[in-house]
């Protein structure tokens, strides 16, 4: 999506190796190069009416200078920027050739979607407890380092299984994962995960691992007995009132959805996903799809290994259940108290702030998987926008 049907955009063969010219097209068109399953929308579309006081021309401070949002979007290669306040659109902008109907690659923000399906499966009884072990659902894990590891510790990224993601998504285990994916062989990724050694006792050490998230998706798939995309459509996509189909990348033709990444969706529908989570899994049509209290369980660190301020040097963040968590005051004047985020490579963001009733979705095409300067500027911008919405100032 995103180009005229007579002159379709061409995606690069490898989403991690693009040029400035084809990067946006690649992020919009993952269905060109990978097997996928459709996440089908169904039912009425949840309306997103305009907010009474929209953010018309927001600007934020960088040092002594004020920077306009349009400048931010151009410099930070932003394809979509959506802010919802009380379920209403306070700001919606597009760039990089995208528009309201464009799907965009999620990267690791899909991890939080997979975790949400754990909540749905818990409510449905397909998973009896977060303290059940992964090998109960996937017997082929017995004899591996994942034997006995609980679903809860996978959600925490504290499996204790060795995994090196690297500081910039360039670690050796991501390379191994890429080769397993490239084989298009059913089961190749689970075969890889079974070879990993144990590095620490489960629950003792936080270690960000896409392999854990892929495994989590496989656990949910085994628990529910059907494809994740179909279950996502039933428990999230339909109840959230999505306006378009989404796509979920598979490990092979007709294979397993990749629980660590691979969802492609349009900007507003990612915003509707954020609203469903913000509203604790109570869909806008009144149907409950997550256990009562799941939002507050998932958004907070619940053990020493994932506690605030312990995960990254200089960062106050903690980790919940596949969501990054922010502490309260005095961090950012308390504006982000209780907020939580899904973060993805190349600048993908889903920010949820229950106190302020704000959801922000950012779709980007940074030229590197991680960019500290862009990240710092994004934090400054979010601080300004949340403050403006709190005070009712339309800047």
Short mmCIF file of C-alpha atoms in Angstrom, two decimals, residues 8-336:
data_model
loop_
_atom_site.label_atom_id
_atom_site.label_comp_id
_atom_site.label_asym_id
_atom_site.label_seq_id
_atom_site.Cartn_x
_atom_site.Cartn_y
_atom_site.Cartn_z
CA UNK A 8 3.60 -0.23 -7.26
CA UNK A 9 6.38 0.53 -4.84
CA UNK A 10 9.22 -1.95 -4.70
CA UNK A 11 10.44 -3.19 -1.33
CA UNK A 12 14.08 -4.06 -0.70
CA UNK A 13 14.73 -7.79 -0.15
CA UNK A 14 16.07 -7.18 3.37
CA UNK A 15 14.22 -4.77 5.67
CA UNK A 16 17.42 -4.19 7.66
CA UNK A 17 19.39 -3.20 4.56
CA UNK A 18 17.70 -0.38 2.69
CA UNK A 19 18.66 2.86 0.98
CA UNK A 20 17.20 6.24 1.92
CA UNK A 21 15.19 6.03 -1.30
CA UNK A 22 13.58 2.60 -0.81
CA UNK A 23 13.33 2.41 2.98
CA UNK A 24 9.80 3.80 3.28
CA UNK A 25 8.57 1.60 0.43
CA UNK A 26 10.11 -1.42 2.16
CA UNK A 27 8.45 -0.61 5.47
CA UNK A 28 5.08 -0.17 3.70
CA UNK A 29 5.26 -3.33 1.64
CA UNK A 30 6.54 -6.24 3.69
CA UNK A 31 3.91 -8.43 2.04
CA UNK A 32 6.00 -8.27 -1.15
CA UNK A 33 8.93 -10.15 0.34
CA UNK A 34 7.69 -12.32 3.24
CA UNK A 35 4.92 -14.86 3.71
CA UNK A 36 2.16 -13.33 5.79
CA UNK A 37 -1.29 -13.95 7.17
CA UNK A 38 -4.05 -11.37 7.08
CA UNK A 39 -5.43 -9.99 10.35
CA UNK A 40 -8.98 -9.47 9.20
CA UNK A 41 -11.03 -6.53 10.36
CA UNK A 42 -14.63 -7.32 11.20
CA UNK A 43 -17.59 -5.31 12.42
CA UNK A 44 -18.14 -1.63 13.01
CA UNK A 45 -15.22 0.79 12.85
CA UNK A 46 -14.48 2.64 16.08
CA UNK A 47 -14.83 6.36 15.31
CA UNK A 48 -11.94 8.63 16.20
CA UNK A 49 -13.54 12.07 16.31
CA UNK A 50 -11.48 15.27 16.34
CA UNK A 51 -10.44 16.58 19.73
CA UNK A 52 -12.05 19.86 20.76
CA UNK A 53 -8.61 21.49 21.14
CA UNK A 54 -6.32 19.95 18.53
CA UNK A 55 -2.59 20.55 18.50
CA UNK A 56 -2.57 22.73 15.41
CA UNK A 57 1.08 23.83 15.20
CA UNK A 58 3.01 22.15 17.98
CA UNK A 59 6.60 23.13 18.69
CA UNK A 60 9.07 22.11 21.35
CA UNK A 61 12.33 23.38 22.80
CA UNK A 62 15.74 22.09 21.77
CA UNK A 63 18.15 24.13 23.84
CA UNK A 64 17.19 27.76 23.33
CA UNK A 65 15.45 27.14 20.00
CA UNK A 66 11.85 26.17 19.29
CA UNK A 67 11.42 23.38 16.74
CA UNK A 68 8.19 22.80 14.81
CA UNK A 69 6.69 19.32 14.44
CA UNK A 70 7.00 19.52 10.64
CA UNK A 71 10.74 20.03 11.00
CA UNK A 72 10.96 17.08 13.41
CA UNK A 73 9.07 14.84 10.99
CA UNK A 74 11.28 15.79 8.06
CA UNK A 75 14.58 15.38 9.92
CA UNK A 76 13.52 12.24 11.78
CA UNK A 77 11.95 10.66 8.69
CA UNK A 78 8.51 10.30 10.27
CA UNK A 79 5.85 8.50 8.22
CA UNK A 80 2.98 8.85 10.68
CA UNK A 81 2.30 10.74 13.91
CA UNK A 82 -0.98 10.26 15.77
CA UNK A 83 -2.03 11.62 19.17
CA UNK A 84 -5.29 10.53 20.77
CA UNK A 85 -6.64 12.31 23.85
CA UNK A 86 -9.73 10.78 25.46
CA UNK A 87 -10.14 8.67 22.32
CA UNK A 88 -10.17 11.73 20.06
CA UNK A 89 -7.63 12.82 17.46
CA UNK A 90 -5.59 15.74 18.78
CA UNK A 91 -3.03 15.43 15.99
CA UNK A 92 -2.61 13.29 12.86
CA UNK A 93 0.21 13.85 10.38
CA UNK A 94 1.82 11.82 7.60
CA UNK A 95 5.12 11.95 5.74
CA UNK A 96 7.55 9.79 3.73
CA UNK A 97 4.82 9.16 1.13
CA UNK A 98 2.44 7.54 3.63
CA UNK A 99 -1.22 8.32 4.19
CA UNK A 100 -4.15 7.07 6.26
CA UNK A 101 -4.44 3.85 4.22
CA UNK A 102 -0.73 2.96 4.35
CA UNK A 103 0.36 -0.06 6.33
CA UNK A 104 3.72 0.23 8.10
CA UNK A 105 6.06 -2.36 9.60
CA UNK A 106 5.85 -2.60 13.39
CA UNK A 107 9.26 -4.06 14.22
CA UNK A 108 9.39 -4.76 17.98
CA UNK A 109 6.20 -2.92 18.85
CA UNK A 110 4.63 -6.25 17.81
CA UNK A 111 6.14 -7.76 20.98
CA UNK A 112 3.55 -5.85 23.00
CA UNK A 113 0.81 -7.14 20.71
CA UNK A 114 1.94 -10.72 21.30
CA UNK A 115 1.92 -10.07 25.05
CA UNK A 116 -1.63 -8.74 24.75
CA UNK A 117 -2.61 -12.06 23.18
CA UNK A 118 -1.19 -13.79 26.26
CA UNK A 119 -3.67 -11.74 28.28
CA UNK A 120 -6.49 -12.74 25.95
CA UNK A 121 -5.54 -16.42 26.18
CA UNK A 122 -5.39 -16.14 29.97
CA UNK A 123 -8.89 -14.68 30.06
CA UNK A 124 -10.16 -17.37 27.68
CA UNK A 125 -8.63 -20.13 29.81
CA UNK A 126 -6.32 -21.38 27.04
CA UNK A 127 -3.45 -20.43 29.36
CA UNK A 128 -4.34 -21.32 32.93
CA UNK A 129 -1.65 -19.27 34.68
CA UNK A 130 1.35 -17.13 33.81
CA UNK A 131 3.37 -19.49 35.97
CA UNK A 132 2.76 -22.42 33.65
CA UNK A 133 5.92 -23.44 31.83
CA UNK A 134 6.57 -22.97 28.14
CA UNK A 135 7.33 -26.66 27.59
CA UNK A 136 3.82 -27.54 28.78
CA UNK A 137 2.60 -26.00 25.52
CA UNK A 138 5.67 -26.84 23.42
CA UNK A 139 6.93 -30.30 24.46
CA UNK A 140 9.78 -30.03 21.96
CA UNK A 141 11.43 -27.56 24.37
CA UNK A 142 12.05 -30.31 26.92
CA UNK A 143 15.75 -30.89 27.32
CA UNK A 144 16.53 -27.31 26.21
CA UNK A 145 17.34 -24.25 28.34
CA UNK A 146 13.69 -23.24 28.01
CA UNK A 147 12.44 -26.30 29.87
CA UNK A 148 10.75 -25.13 33.07
CA UNK A 149 10.79 -21.44 32.09
CA UNK A 150 7.47 -19.81 32.92
CA UNK A 151 5.33 -17.70 30.63
CA UNK A 152 5.71 -14.90 33.19
CA UNK A 153 9.50 -14.89 32.92
CA UNK A 154 9.30 -14.84 29.13
CA UNK A 155 6.99 -11.80 29.39
CA UNK A 156 9.55 -10.15 31.69
CA UNK A 157 12.44 -10.87 29.25
CA UNK A 158 14.00 -12.76 32.13
CA UNK A 159 14.09 -16.32 30.78
CA UNK A 160 17.75 -16.72 31.70
CA UNK A 161 18.39 -18.24 28.26
CA UNK A 162 21.47 -16.83 26.50
CA UNK A 163 20.70 -14.30 23.74
CA UNK A 164 22.82 -11.44 22.37
CA UNK A 165 20.76 -8.83 20.53
CA UNK A 166 23.65 -6.38 20.28
CA UNK A 167 23.50 -2.66 21.11
CA UNK A 168 22.15 -1.72 17.67
CA UNK A 169 20.16 -4.78 16.59
CA UNK A 170 23.37 -6.23 15.17
CA UNK A 171 24.04 -9.00 17.68
CA UNK A 172 25.01 -12.52 16.64
CA UNK A 173 21.74 -14.10 17.71
CA UNK A 174 19.73 -11.75 15.50
CA UNK A 175 21.98 -12.87 12.65
CA UNK A 176 21.23 -16.51 13.54
CA UNK A 177 17.52 -15.66 13.64
CA UNK A 178 17.78 -14.00 10.23
CA UNK A 179 19.36 -17.10 8.72
CA UNK A 180 16.66 -19.32 10.21
CA UNK A 181 14.00 -17.03 8.73
CA UNK A 182 15.71 -16.95 5.36
CA UNK A 183 15.56 -20.74 5.17
CA UNK A 184 11.73 -20.52 5.11
CA UNK A 185 11.77 -23.95 6.74
CA UNK A 186 8.88 -24.62 9.13
CA UNK A 187 10.21 -24.98 12.66
CA UNK A 188 13.66 -23.55 11.89
CA UNK A 189 13.37 -20.78 14.49
CA UNK A 190 12.20 -23.09 17.26
CA UNK A 191 15.05 -25.44 16.33
CA UNK A 192 17.44 -22.49 16.81
CA UNK A 193 15.94 -21.58 20.18
CA UNK A 194 16.32 -25.15 21.42
CA UNK A 195 20.10 -24.91 20.90
CA UNK A 196 20.58 -21.85 23.13
CA UNK A 197 22.42 -22.36 26.43
CA UNK A 198 21.38 -21.15 29.86
CA UNK A 199 23.07 -17.94 31.03
CA UNK A 200 21.31 -17.23 34.36
CA UNK A 201 18.51 -18.56 36.55
CA UNK A 202 15.10 -17.58 35.20
CA UNK A 203 13.73 -14.39 36.74
CA UNK A 204 17.17 -13.21 37.91
CA UNK A 205 18.42 -11.11 34.97
CA UNK A 206 16.69 -8.90 32.40
CA UNK A 207 17.95 -9.58 28.86
CA UNK A 208 16.09 -8.15 25.90
CA UNK A 209 15.63 -11.09 23.54
CA UNK A 210 13.56 -11.21 20.36
CA UNK A 211 13.94 -14.98 20.55
CA UNK A 212 11.90 -14.99 23.75
CA UNK A 213 9.12 -13.05 22.01
CA UNK A 214 9.07 -15.43 19.05
CA UNK A 215 8.82 -18.28 21.55
CA UNK A 216 5.99 -16.48 23.35
CA UNK A 217 4.06 -16.31 20.09
CA UNK A 218 4.60 -20.02 19.58
CA UNK A 219 3.32 -20.71 23.11
CA UNK A 220 0.12 -18.75 22.46
CA UNK A 221 -0.31 -20.47 19.09
CA UNK A 222 -0.03 -23.88 20.75
CA UNK A 223 -2.36 -22.88 23.61
CA UNK A 224 -5.17 -21.60 21.37
CA UNK A 225 -4.73 -24.22 18.64
CA UNK A 226 -5.02 -21.82 15.71
CA UNK A 227 -3.06 -19.07 13.95
CA UNK A 228 -2.16 -15.97 15.93
CA UNK A 229 -3.47 -13.67 13.19
CA UNK A 230 -6.91 -15.28 13.44
CA UNK A 231 -6.90 -15.03 17.23
CA UNK A 232 -5.66 -11.42 17.06
CA UNK A 233 -8.51 -10.62 14.67
CA UNK A 234 -11.04 -12.17 17.06
CA UNK A 235 -9.76 -10.76 20.35
CA UNK A 236 -8.22 -7.42 19.34
CA UNK A 237 -8.72 -6.32 15.75
CA UNK A 238 -12.48 -6.74 15.66
CA UNK A 239 -13.26 -5.58 19.22
CA UNK A 240 -10.97 -2.55 18.82
CA UNK A 241 -12.96 -1.46 15.76
CA UNK A 242 -10.15 -1.45 13.20
CA UNK A 243 -10.83 0.15 9.84
CA UNK A 244 -8.45 -1.97 7.74
CA UNK A 245 -6.91 -5.42 7.63
CA UNK A 246 -3.47 -5.87 9.11
CA UNK A 247 -0.74 -8.34 8.13
CA UNK A 248 1.44 -10.60 10.26
CA UNK A 249 4.71 -11.96 8.91
CA UNK A 250 5.23 -15.75 9.02
CA UNK A 251 8.33 -17.86 9.48
CA UNK A 252 7.46 -19.91 6.39
CA UNK A 253 4.64 -20.37 3.89
CA UNK A 254 1.47 -21.02 5.94
CA UNK A 255 3.75 -21.07 8.99
CA UNK A 256 3.98 -19.43 12.42
CA UNK A 257 3.47 -15.72 13.02
CA UNK A 258 6.64 -14.13 14.37
CA UNK A 259 5.83 -13.00 17.90
CA UNK A 260 8.74 -10.55 18.11
CA UNK A 261 7.94 -8.41 15.06
CA UNK A 262 6.19 -8.53 11.71
CA UNK A 263 2.77 -6.87 12.19
CA UNK A 264 1.96 -4.25 9.56
CA UNK A 265 -0.98 -1.91 10.05
CA UNK A 266 -2.16 1.61 9.34
CA UNK A 267 -1.55 4.41 11.80
CA UNK A 268 -5.07 4.86 13.13
CA UNK A 269 -5.49 1.14 13.75
CA UNK A 270 -2.33 1.07 15.85
CA UNK A 271 -3.90 3.96 17.74
CA UNK A 272 -7.05 1.87 18.26
CA UNK A 273 -4.88 -0.96 19.59
CA UNK A 274 -3.41 1.53 22.05
CA UNK A 275 -6.90 2.57 23.13
CA UNK A 276 -7.93 -1.04 23.74
CA UNK A 277 -4.91 -1.49 26.01
CA UNK A 278 -5.46 1.90 27.67
CA UNK A 279 -9.05 0.89 28.42
CA UNK A 280 -7.87 -2.35 30.07
CA UNK A 281 -9.18 -4.64 27.36
CA UNK A 282 -12.76 -3.41 27.52
CA UNK A 283 -13.60 -2.90 23.85
CA UNK A 284 -15.49 0.17 22.73
CA UNK A 285 -18.54 -2.02 22.02
CA UNK A 286 -18.51 -3.23 25.63
CA UNK A 287 -16.91 -6.64 25.13
CA UNK A 288 -14.12 -7.55 27.58
CA UNK A 289 -11.18 -9.24 25.82
CA UNK A 290 -8.46 -9.03 28.50
CA UNK A 291 -8.55 -9.97 32.18
CA UNK A 292 -9.65 -7.11 34.42
CA UNK A 293 -6.49 -5.37 35.61
CA UNK A 294 -4.29 -6.72 32.79
CA UNK A 295 -3.19 -3.21 31.75
CA UNK A 296 -1.83 -2.37 35.19
CA UNK A 297 -0.25 -5.80 35.56
CA UNK A 298 1.50 -5.55 32.19
CA UNK A 299 2.72 -1.96 32.47
CA UNK A 300 4.75 -2.21 35.69
CA UNK A 301 7.98 -3.96 36.70
CA UNK A 302 7.15 -6.77 39.12
CA UNK A 303 10.58 -8.09 40.10
CA UNK A 304 14.03 -6.77 40.93
CA UNK A 305 15.44 -7.77 37.55
CA UNK A 306 13.08 -5.44 35.66
CA UNK A 307 12.89 -2.58 38.19
CA UNK A 308 12.96 1.11 37.28
CA UNK A 309 16.43 2.46 36.54
CA UNK A 310 18.19 -0.92 36.42
CA UNK A 311 17.97 -1.83 32.74
CA UNK A 312 19.99 0.77 30.82
CA UNK A 313 22.62 3.24 31.96
CA UNK A 314 21.12 6.69 32.38
CA UNK A 315 17.55 5.57 31.78
CA UNK A 316 14.81 5.57 34.44
CA UNK A 317 12.77 2.97 32.53
CA UNK A 318 11.72 -0.40 33.83
CA UNK A 319 10.08 -3.32 32.06
CA UNK A 320 6.65 -4.84 32.49
CA UNK A 321 5.23 -7.68 30.44
CA UNK A 322 6.71 -6.85 27.03
CA UNK A 323 6.10 -3.13 27.65
CA UNK A 324 8.70 -0.54 28.65
CA UNK A 325 7.55 1.27 31.80
CA UNK A 326 8.17 4.83 32.99
CA UNK A 327 8.32 5.88 36.65
CA UNK A 328 6.38 8.72 38.21
CA UNK A 329 7.54 12.13 39.43
CA UNK A 330 10.04 13.70 39.39
CA UNK A 331 10.72 12.12 35.98
CA UNK A 332 9.54 14.58 33.29
CA UNK A 333 7.67 16.63 35.93
CA UNK A 334 5.41 13.65 36.52
CA UNK A 335 3.91 14.02 33.04
CA UNK A 336 4.77 10.42 32.21
#
